[in-house]
mmCIF file of C-alpha atoms in Angstrom:
data_model
loop_
_atom_site.group_PDB
_atom_site.id
_atom_site.type_symbol
_atom_site.label_atom_id
_atom_site.label_comp_id
_atom_site.label_asym_id
_atom_site.label_seq_id
_atom_site.Cartn_x
_atom_site.Cartn_y
_atom_site.Cartn_z
ATOM 1 C CA UNK A 138 79.073 -43.588 -46.242
ATOM 2 C CA UNK A 139 79.163 -46.131 -49.054
ATOM 3 C CA UNK A 140 81.072 -48.621 -46.941
ATOM 4 C CA UNK A 141 78.371 -48.313 -44.279
ATOM 5 C CA UNK A 142 75.660 -49.275 -46.751
ATOM 6 C CA UNK A 143 74.591 -45.845 -47.946
ATOM 7 C CA UNK A 144 75.489 -44.072 -51.164
ATOM 8 C CA UNK A 145 78.257 -41.541 -50.727
ATOM 9 C CA UNK A 146 78.064 -38.561 -53.070
ATOM 10 C CA UNK A 147 81.059 -36.592 -54.316
ATOM 11 C CA UNK A 148 80.320 -32.883 -54.311
ATOM 12 C CA UNK A 149 80.898 -31.552 -57.812
ATOM 13 C CA UNK A 150 80.566 -27.996 -56.550
ATOM 14 C CA UNK A 151 80.794 -25.297 -59.186
ATOM 15 C CA UNK A 152 82.304 -27.561 -61.820
ATOM 16 C CA UNK A 153 85.992 -27.815 -60.943
ATOM 17 C CA UNK A 154 87.262 -30.649 -63.159
ATOM 18 C CA UNK A 155 90.482 -31.135 -61.204
ATOM 19 C CA UNK A 156 88.534 -31.447 -57.959
ATOM 20 C CA UNK A 157 86.084 -33.970 -59.386
ATOM 21 C CA UNK A 158 88.852 -36.138 -60.827
ATOM 22 C CA UNK A 159 90.779 -36.041 -57.549
ATOM 23 C CA UNK A 160 87.746 -37.094 -55.525
ATOM 24 C CA UNK A 161 86.894 -40.003 -57.802
ATOM 25 C CA UNK A 162 90.539 -41.094 -57.519
ATOM 26 C CA UNK A 163 90.265 -40.909 -53.728
ATOM 27 C CA UNK A 164 87.067 -42.984 -53.801
ATOM 28 C CA UNK A 165 88.842 -45.704 -55.763
ATOM 29 C CA UNK A 166 86.594 -48.648 -56.488
ATOM 30 C CA UNK A 167 83.914 -47.672 -53.969
ATOM 31 C CA UNK A 168 80.366 -47.370 -55.272
ATOM 32 C CA UNK A 169 79.702 -43.633 -55.159
ATOM 33 C CA UNK A 170 77.670 -40.958 -56.886
ATOM 34 C CA UNK A 171 78.331 -37.325 -57.725
ATOM 35 C CA UNK A 172 76.284 -34.156 -57.414
ATOM 36 C CA UNK A 173 76.290 -30.919 -59.392
ATOM 37 C CA UNK A 174 74.885 -27.408 -59.063
ATOM 38 C CA UNK A 175 72.972 -27.572 -62.323
ATOM 39 C CA UNK A 176 73.025 -23.913 -63.362
ATOM 40 C CA UNK A 177 76.772 -23.767 -62.781
ATOM 41 C CA UNK A 178 77.475 -27.059 -64.567
ATOM 42 C CA UNK A 179 75.683 -25.653 -67.614
ATOM 43 C CA UNK A 180 78.469 -23.086 -67.879
ATOM 44 C CA UNK A 181 81.120 -25.814 -68.023
ATOM 45 C CA UNK A 182 79.238 -28.937 -69.156
ATOM 46 C CA UNK A 183 82.469 -30.819 -69.814
ATOM 47 C CA UNK A 184 82.771 -31.541 -66.085
ATOM 48 C CA UNK A 185 79.598 -33.654 -66.174
ATOM 49 C CA UNK A 186 80.930 -35.741 -69.057
ATOM 50 C CA UNK A 187 84.232 -36.170 -67.230
ATOM 51 C CA UNK A 188 82.441 -37.351 -64.095
ATOM 52 C CA UNK A 189 80.303 -39.812 -66.055
ATOM 53 C CA UNK A 190 83.472 -41.359 -67.458
ATOM 54 C CA UNK A 191 84.160 -42.626 -63.911
ATOM 55 C CA UNK A 192 80.879 -44.605 -64.043
ATOM 56 C CA UNK A 193 79.232 -43.166 -60.922
ATOM 57 C CA UNK A 194 76.289 -45.087 -59.509
ATOM 58 C CA UNK A 195 74.177 -41.932 -59.507
ATOM 59 C CA UNK A 196 74.239 -38.275 -60.467
ATOM 60 C CA UNK A 197 72.359 -35.690 -58.417
ATOM 61 C CA UNK A 198 71.315 -32.448 -60.099
ATOM 62 C CA UNK A 199 70.247 -29.528 -57.923
ATOM 63 C CA UNK A 200 69.218 -25.910 -58.493
ATOM 64 C CA UNK A 201 68.298 -25.719 -62.155
ATOM 65 C CA UNK A 202 66.564 -27.528 -64.988
ATOM 66 C CA UNK A 203 67.699 -31.194 -64.896
ATOM 67 C CA UNK A 204 66.550 -31.710 -68.487
ATOM 68 C CA UNK A 205 69.872 -30.295 -69.688
ATOM 69 C CA UNK A 206 71.861 -33.297 -68.431
ATOM 70 C CA UNK A 207 69.172 -35.930 -67.820
ATOM 71 C CA UNK A 208 69.595 -37.955 -71.003
ATOM 72 C CA UNK A 209 73.373 -37.816 -70.726
ATOM 73 C CA UNK A 210 73.139 -39.265 -67.209
ATOM 74 C CA UNK A 211 70.702 -41.963 -68.306
ATOM 75 C CA UNK A 212 72.808 -42.945 -71.303
ATOM 76 C CA UNK A 213 75.766 -43.456 -68.963
ATOM 77 C CA UNK A 214 73.745 -45.944 -66.919
ATOM 78 C CA UNK A 215 73.653 -43.776 -63.794
ATOM 79 C CA UNK A 216 70.641 -43.225 -61.563
ATOM 80 C CA UNK A 217 69.270 -39.685 -61.968
ATOM 81 C CA UNK A 218 68.609 -37.940 -58.650
ATOM 82 C CA UNK A 219 66.934 -34.516 -58.737
ATOM 83 C CA UNK A 220 66.910 -32.338 -55.649
ATOM 84 C CA UNK A 221 63.735 -30.247 -55.442
ATOM 85 C CA UNK A 222 62.530 -27.459 -53.190
ATOM 86 C CA UNK A 223 58.887 -27.176 -54.268
ATOM 87 C CA UNK A 224 56.215 -28.979 -56.300
ATOM 88 C CA UNK A 225 57.143 -27.127 -59.480
ATOM 89 C CA UNK A 226 60.655 -28.504 -59.224
ATOM 90 C CA UNK A 227 59.252 -32.008 -58.686
ATOM 91 C CA UNK A 228 57.095 -31.781 -61.799
ATOM 92 C CA UNK A 229 60.127 -30.687 -63.815
ATOM 93 C CA UNK A 230 62.200 -33.550 -62.375
ATOM 94 C CA UNK A 231 59.574 -36.128 -63.326
ATOM 95 C CA UNK A 232 59.388 -34.718 -66.839
ATOM 96 C CA UNK A 233 63.181 -35.126 -67.047
ATOM 97 C CA UNK A 234 62.897 -38.785 -66.052
ATOM 98 C CA UNK A 235 64.197 -38.611 -62.474
ATOM 99 C CA UNK A 236 64.672 -41.988 -60.816
ATOM 100 C CA UNK A 237 64.896 -40.366 -57.396
ATOM 101 C CA UNK A 238 63.461 -37.076 -56.138
ATOM 102 C CA UNK A 239 64.897 -35.356 -53.084
ATOM 103 C CA UNK A 240 62.433 -33.113 -51.251
ATOM 104 C CA UNK A 241 64.728 -30.589 -49.593
ATOM 105 C CA UNK A 242 63.298 -28.470 -46.808
ATOM 106 C CA UNK A 243 64.498 -25.020 -45.857
ATOM 107 C CA UNK A 244 66.126 -26.389 -42.683
ATOM 108 C CA UNK A 245 68.982 -27.722 -44.811
ATOM 109 C CA UNK A 246 72.419 -26.185 -44.749
ATOM 110 C CA UNK A 247 73.767 -24.546 -47.865
ATOM 111 C CA UNK A 248 71.468 -23.484 -50.675
ATOM 112 C CA UNK A 249 67.759 -24.083 -50.601
ATOM 113 C CA UNK A 250 64.428 -22.329 -50.669
ATOM 114 C CA UNK A 251 61.347 -21.720 -48.512
ATOM 115 C CA UNK A 252 59.361 -24.936 -47.928
ATOM 116 C CA UNK A 253 59.743 -26.828 -44.654
ATOM 117 C CA UNK A 254 60.626 -30.523 -44.664
ATOM 118 C CA UNK A 255 57.656 -31.606 -42.532
ATOM 119 C CA UNK A 256 55.001 -30.518 -45.047
ATOM 120 C CA UNK A 257 57.002 -30.772 -48.267
ATOM 121 C CA UNK A 258 57.887 -34.461 -47.956
ATOM 122 C CA UNK A 259 54.336 -35.868 -47.596
ATOM 123 C CA UNK A 260 53.046 -33.503 -50.290
ATOM 124 C CA UNK A 261 55.708 -34.756 -52.699
ATOM 125 C CA UNK A 262 54.966 -38.343 -51.604
ATOM 126 C CA UNK A 263 51.308 -37.876 -52.526
ATOM 127 C CA UNK A 264 52.249 -36.298 -55.850
ATOM 128 C CA UNK A 265 54.562 -39.165 -56.756
ATOM 129 C CA UNK A 266 51.998 -41.765 -55.733
ATOM 130 C CA UNK A 267 49.556 -40.255 -58.198
ATOM 131 C CA UNK A 268 51.797 -39.288 -61.100
ATOM 132 C CA UNK A 269 55.051 -41.257 -60.877
ATOM 133 C CA UNK A 270 54.792 -44.150 -58.406
ATOM 134 C CA UNK A 271 58.023 -45.775 -59.613
ATOM 135 C CA UNK A 272 60.077 -42.728 -58.567
ATOM 136 C CA UNK A 273 61.775 -42.981 -55.185
ATOM 137 C CA UNK A 274 61.544 -40.144 -52.679
ATOM 138 C CA UNK A 275 64.255 -38.975 -50.286
ATOM 139 C CA UNK A 276 63.738 -36.394 -47.546
ATOM 140 C CA UNK A 277 66.378 -33.747 -46.834
ATOM 141 C CA UNK A 278 66.695 -30.820 -44.473
ATOM 142 C CA UNK A 279 67.174 -31.034 -40.708
ATOM 143 C CA UNK A 280 67.793 -34.795 -40.673
ATOM 144 C CA UNK A 281 70.563 -35.653 -38.230
ATOM 145 C CA UNK A 282 69.535 -38.716 -36.230
ATOM 146 C CA UNK A 283 67.393 -41.839 -36.208
ATOM 147 C CA UNK A 284 64.330 -39.908 -35.076
ATOM 148 C CA UNK A 285 64.389 -37.822 -38.240
ATOM 149 C CA UNK A 286 65.025 -40.903 -40.400
ATOM 150 C CA UNK A 287 62.047 -42.689 -38.845
ATOM 151 C CA UNK A 288 59.901 -39.573 -39.191
ATOM 152 C CA UNK A 289 60.874 -39.217 -42.860
ATOM 153 C CA UNK A 290 59.802 -42.789 -43.572
ATOM 154 C CA UNK A 291 56.537 -42.164 -41.743
ATOM 155 C CA UNK A 292 55.952 -39.091 -43.926
ATOM 156 C CA UNK A 293 56.199 -41.229 -47.041
ATOM 157 C CA UNK A 294 59.867 -40.992 -47.981
ATOM 158 C CA UNK A 295 61.820 -44.066 -49.089
ATOM 159 C CA UNK A 296 65.006 -42.775 -47.464
ATOM 160 C CA UNK A 297 66.937 -39.638 -46.623
ATOM 161 C CA UNK A 298 69.682 -37.436 -48.006
ATOM 162 C CA UNK A 299 71.981 -36.241 -45.245
ATOM 163 C CA UNK A 300 74.116 -33.128 -45.487
ATOM 164 C CA UNK A 301 74.918 -31.324 -42.244
ATOM 165 C CA UNK A 302 75.327 -34.421 -40.077
ATOM 166 C CA UNK A 303 77.884 -35.901 -42.473
ATOM 167 C CA UNK A 304 79.556 -32.505 -42.909
ATOM 168 C CA UNK A 305 80.228 -32.976 -39.197
ATOM 169 C CA UNK A 306 82.090 -36.256 -39.721
ATOM 170 C CA UNK A 307 85.762 -37.095 -39.346
ATOM 171 C CA UNK A 308 86.229 -37.763 -43.068
ATOM 172 C CA UNK A 309 84.605 -34.533 -44.261
ATOM 173 C CA UNK A 310 87.002 -32.012 -45.793
ATOM 174 C CA UNK A 311 86.048 -29.353 -43.263
ATOM 175 C CA UNK A 312 88.412 -27.096 -41.334
ATOM 176 C CA UNK A 313 88.710 -28.171 -37.655
ATOM 177 C CA UNK A 314 87.648 -24.683 -36.521
ATOM 178 C CA UNK A 315 84.455 -25.025 -38.542
ATOM 179 C CA UNK A 316 83.803 -28.418 -36.990
ATOM 180 C CA UNK A 317 84.271 -26.852 -33.571
ATOM 181 C CA UNK A 318 81.819 -24.117 -34.553
ATOM 182 C CA UNK A 319 79.009 -26.564 -35.287
ATOM 183 C CA UNK A 320 79.541 -28.448 -32.040
ATOM 184 C CA UNK A 321 79.191 -25.135 -30.197
ATOM 185 C CA UNK A 322 76.079 -24.108 -32.161
ATOM 186 C CA UNK A 323 72.381 -24.872 -31.933
ATOM 187 C CA UNK A 324 69.451 -24.723 -34.319
ATOM 188 C CA UNK A 325 69.065 -20.984 -33.803
ATOM 189 C CA UNK A 326 72.648 -20.320 -34.904
ATOM 190 C CA UNK A 327 72.010 -20.193 -38.671
ATOM 191 C CA UNK A 328 70.557 -17.701 -41.108
ATOM 192 C CA UNK A 329 69.330 -17.798 -44.709
ATOM 193 C CA UNK A 330 71.239 -15.138 -46.628
ATOM 194 C CA UNK A 331 72.744 -14.163 -49.973
ATOM 195 C CA UNK A 332 75.836 -12.543 -48.463
ATOM 196 C CA UNK A 333 78.062 -15.595 -48.947
ATOM 197 C CA UNK A 334 77.240 -15.647 -52.649
ATOM 198 C CA UNK A 335 77.613 -11.907 -53.191
ATOM 199 C CA UNK A 336 81.059 -11.761 -51.615
ATOM 200 C CA UNK A 337 82.243 -14.631 -53.804
ATOM 201 C CA UNK A 338 80.737 -13.165 -56.954
ATOM 202 C CA UNK A 339 78.407 -16.134 -57.494
ATOM 203 C CA UNK A 340 75.318 -15.350 -59.547
ATOM 204 C CA UNK A 341 72.798 -17.669 -57.906
ATOM 205 C CA UNK A 342 69.177 -17.707 -59.118
ATOM 206 C CA UNK A 343 67.161 -15.397 -56.831
ATOM 207 C CA UNK A 344 64.829 -18.159 -55.609
ATOM 208 C CA UNK A 345 67.680 -19.755 -53.659
ATOM 209 C CA UNK A 346 69.466 -18.474 -50.574
ATOM 210 C CA UNK A 347 72.182 -20.083 -48.486
ATOM 211 C CA UNK A 348 71.798 -21.242 -44.891
ATOM 212 C CA UNK A 349 75.010 -20.652 -42.966
ATOM 213 C CA UNK A 350 76.161 -19.899 -39.454
ATOM 214 C CA UNK A 351 75.382 -16.466 -38.059
ATOM 215 C CA UNK A 352 78.682 -14.728 -37.370
ATOM 216 C CA UNK A 353 80.446 -11.379 -37.552
ATOM 217 C CA UNK A 354 80.358 -11.493 -41.350
ATOM 218 C CA UNK A 355 76.588 -12.018 -41.586
ATOM 219 C CA UNK A 356 75.937 -9.542 -38.763
ATOM 220 C CA UNK A 357 77.795 -6.896 -40.748
ATOM 221 C CA UNK A 358 76.427 -7.524 -44.226
ATOM 222 C CA UNK A 359 73.036 -9.279 -44.031
ATOM 223 C CA UNK A 360 70.514 -6.549 -44.795
ATOM 224 C CA UNK A 361 73.170 -4.383 -46.432
ATOM 225 C CA UNK A 362 73.721 -6.494 -49.523
ATOM 226 C CA UNK A 363 74.035 -3.552 -51.914
ATOM 227 C CA UNK A 364 76.994 -2.223 -49.958
ATOM 228 C CA UNK A 365 78.585 -5.681 -49.893
ATOM 229 C CA UNK A 366 78.223 -6.034 -53.661
ATOM 230 C CA UNK A 367 79.716 -2.577 -54.144
ATOM 231 C CA UNK A 368 82.720 -3.511 -51.982
ATOM 232 C CA UNK A 369 83.177 -7.057 -53.294
ATOM 233 C CA UNK A 370 86.646 -6.276 -54.695
ATOM 234 C CA UNK A 371 87.829 -5.568 -51.153
ATOM 235 C CA UNK A 372 85.665 -7.926 -49.157
ATOM 236 C CA UNK A 373 86.066 -10.899 -51.516
ATOM 237 C CA UNK A 374 89.801 -11.432 -50.858
ATOM 238 C CA UNK A 375 89.228 -10.910 -47.119
ATOM 239 C CA UNK A 376 86.486 -13.529 -47.131
ATOM 240 C CA UNK A 377 88.552 -16.057 -49.070
ATOM 241 C CA UNK A 378 91.534 -15.562 -46.770
ATOM 242 C CA UNK A 379 89.343 -16.009 -43.699
ATOM 243 C CA UNK A 380 87.822 -19.179 -45.156
ATOM 244 C CA UNK A 381 91.241 -20.645 -45.931
ATOM 245 C CA UNK A 382 92.303 -19.905 -42.353
ATOM 246 C CA UNK A 383 89.196 -21.589 -40.973
ATOM 247 C CA UNK A 384 88.049 -18.331 -39.379
ATOM 248 C CA UNK A 385 84.496 -19.120 -38.201
ATOM 249 C CA UNK A 386 83.590 -15.462 -37.664
ATOM 250 C CA UNK A 387 84.584 -13.771 -40.914
ATOM 251 C CA UNK A 388 83.764 -16.407 -43.533
ATOM 252 C CA UNK A 389 80.870 -18.723 -44.263
ATOM 253 C CA UNK A 390 80.491 -21.801 -42.081
ATOM 254 C CA UNK A 391 77.837 -23.689 -44.001
ATOM 255 C CA UNK A 392 75.560 -25.995 -42.042
ATOM 256 C CA UNK A 393 71.855 -26.348 -41.341
ATOM 257 C CA UNK A 394 69.424 -26.197 -38.445
ATOM 258 C CA UNK A 395 70.376 -29.745 -37.464
ATOM 259 C CA UNK A 396 73.413 -28.179 -35.772
ATOM 260 C CA UNK A 397 71.519 -28.290 -32.495
ATOM 261 C CA UNK A 398 71.462 -32.093 -32.671
ATOM 262 C CA UNK A 399 75.193 -32.489 -33.308
ATOM 263 C CA UNK A 400 77.462 -32.658 -30.289
ATOM 264 C CA UNK A 401 80.522 -34.461 -31.625
ATOM 265 C CA UNK A 402 82.484 -35.165 -34.798
ATOM 266 C CA UNK A 403 82.323 -38.897 -35.523
ATOM 267 C CA UNK A 404 83.261 -41.315 -38.326
ATOM 268 C CA UNK A 405 80.806 -41.208 -41.222
ATOM 269 C CA UNK A 406 80.122 -44.943 -41.016
ATOM 270 C CA UNK A 407 79.276 -44.677 -37.318
ATOM 271 C CA UNK A 408 76.845 -41.841 -38.023
ATOM 272 C CA UNK A 409 75.032 -43.881 -40.673
ATOM 273 C CA UNK A 410 74.910 -47.013 -38.536
ATOM 274 C CA UNK A 411 73.667 -45.167 -35.443
ATOM 275 C CA UNK A 412 70.907 -43.469 -37.405
ATOM 276 C CA UNK A 413 69.695 -46.726 -38.897
ATOM 277 C CA UNK A 414 69.707 -48.585 -35.591
ATOM 278 C CA UNK A 415 67.896 -45.784 -33.769
ATOM 279 C CA UNK A 416 65.283 -45.475 -36.514
ATOM 280 C CA UNK A 417 64.678 -49.235 -36.533
ATOM 281 C CA UNK A 418 64.107 -49.260 -32.778
ATOM 282 C CA UNK A 419 61.678 -46.358 -33.014
ATOM 283 C CA UNK A 420 59.748 -47.855 -35.912
ATOM 284 C CA UNK A 421 59.477 -51.220 -34.179
ATOM 285 C CA UNK A 422 58.294 -49.648 -30.948
ATOM 286 C CA UNK A 423 55.767 -47.574 -32.861
ATOM 287 C CA UNK A 424 54.447 -50.689 -34.598
ATOM 288 C CA UNK A 425 54.146 -52.452 -31.246
ATOM 289 C CA UNK A 426 52.249 -49.472 -29.831
ATOM 290 C CA UNK A 427 49.730 -49.558 -32.670
ATOM 291 C CA UNK A 428 48.941 -53.262 -32.225
#
């Protein structure tokens, strides 16, 4: 992504120091950023300091109060990106000194909340125009091609944050069976659920659920979460084994509603370039139409 002119972000996940160090080593001298699940990083804050020692271009904080790490990020000279799911989150991000706000709609894969991208992005754009005009805005959630990039810019965003479409890239560390699953899926193939967190024993804040592929696992346990929690000692090892095997039916395959727009697994750089070219064509044609 970085080589194609974007900013590639290393996923800090739940704060695995060994993982973060390995990924920065793999990135080498490339200009990259890193992202953390804020509430989890608070439990092992050392991982943030270790990541900052690699001099990332940016740090993205999601799902929690960014104030905890904001000054540390700023002091390291990194751009502070805060991913937000509603206006309350945006206000908190601005108070923390965010350089970039990501307005993430519920269409996104993985964890998120309730607001849709189409209304959230322009509402955040208006808020920033009034209260923090120097802060950049990125749109996220359901963005998989140049049409969505162009639409995001038209809604008032300065750019986009892409998850699912780059998850479906050749470089992504995704099991081939999971890649095959997204190619075979459409936008109706996902569900927002807490089952993937319960089976892994992850104590996510209740305002966030995870969007993942509907499969035999979600069919069995979604709606019966109490039973899943009660049987986590049995179901947890089964889930982890299925995930390691790439089993798309009995473990979480985490992608968003943009699945219906993804028909092949391509190089990350090609995905970025195609999106930009398509968006430019659409924006130019729209400008010509309005003349």
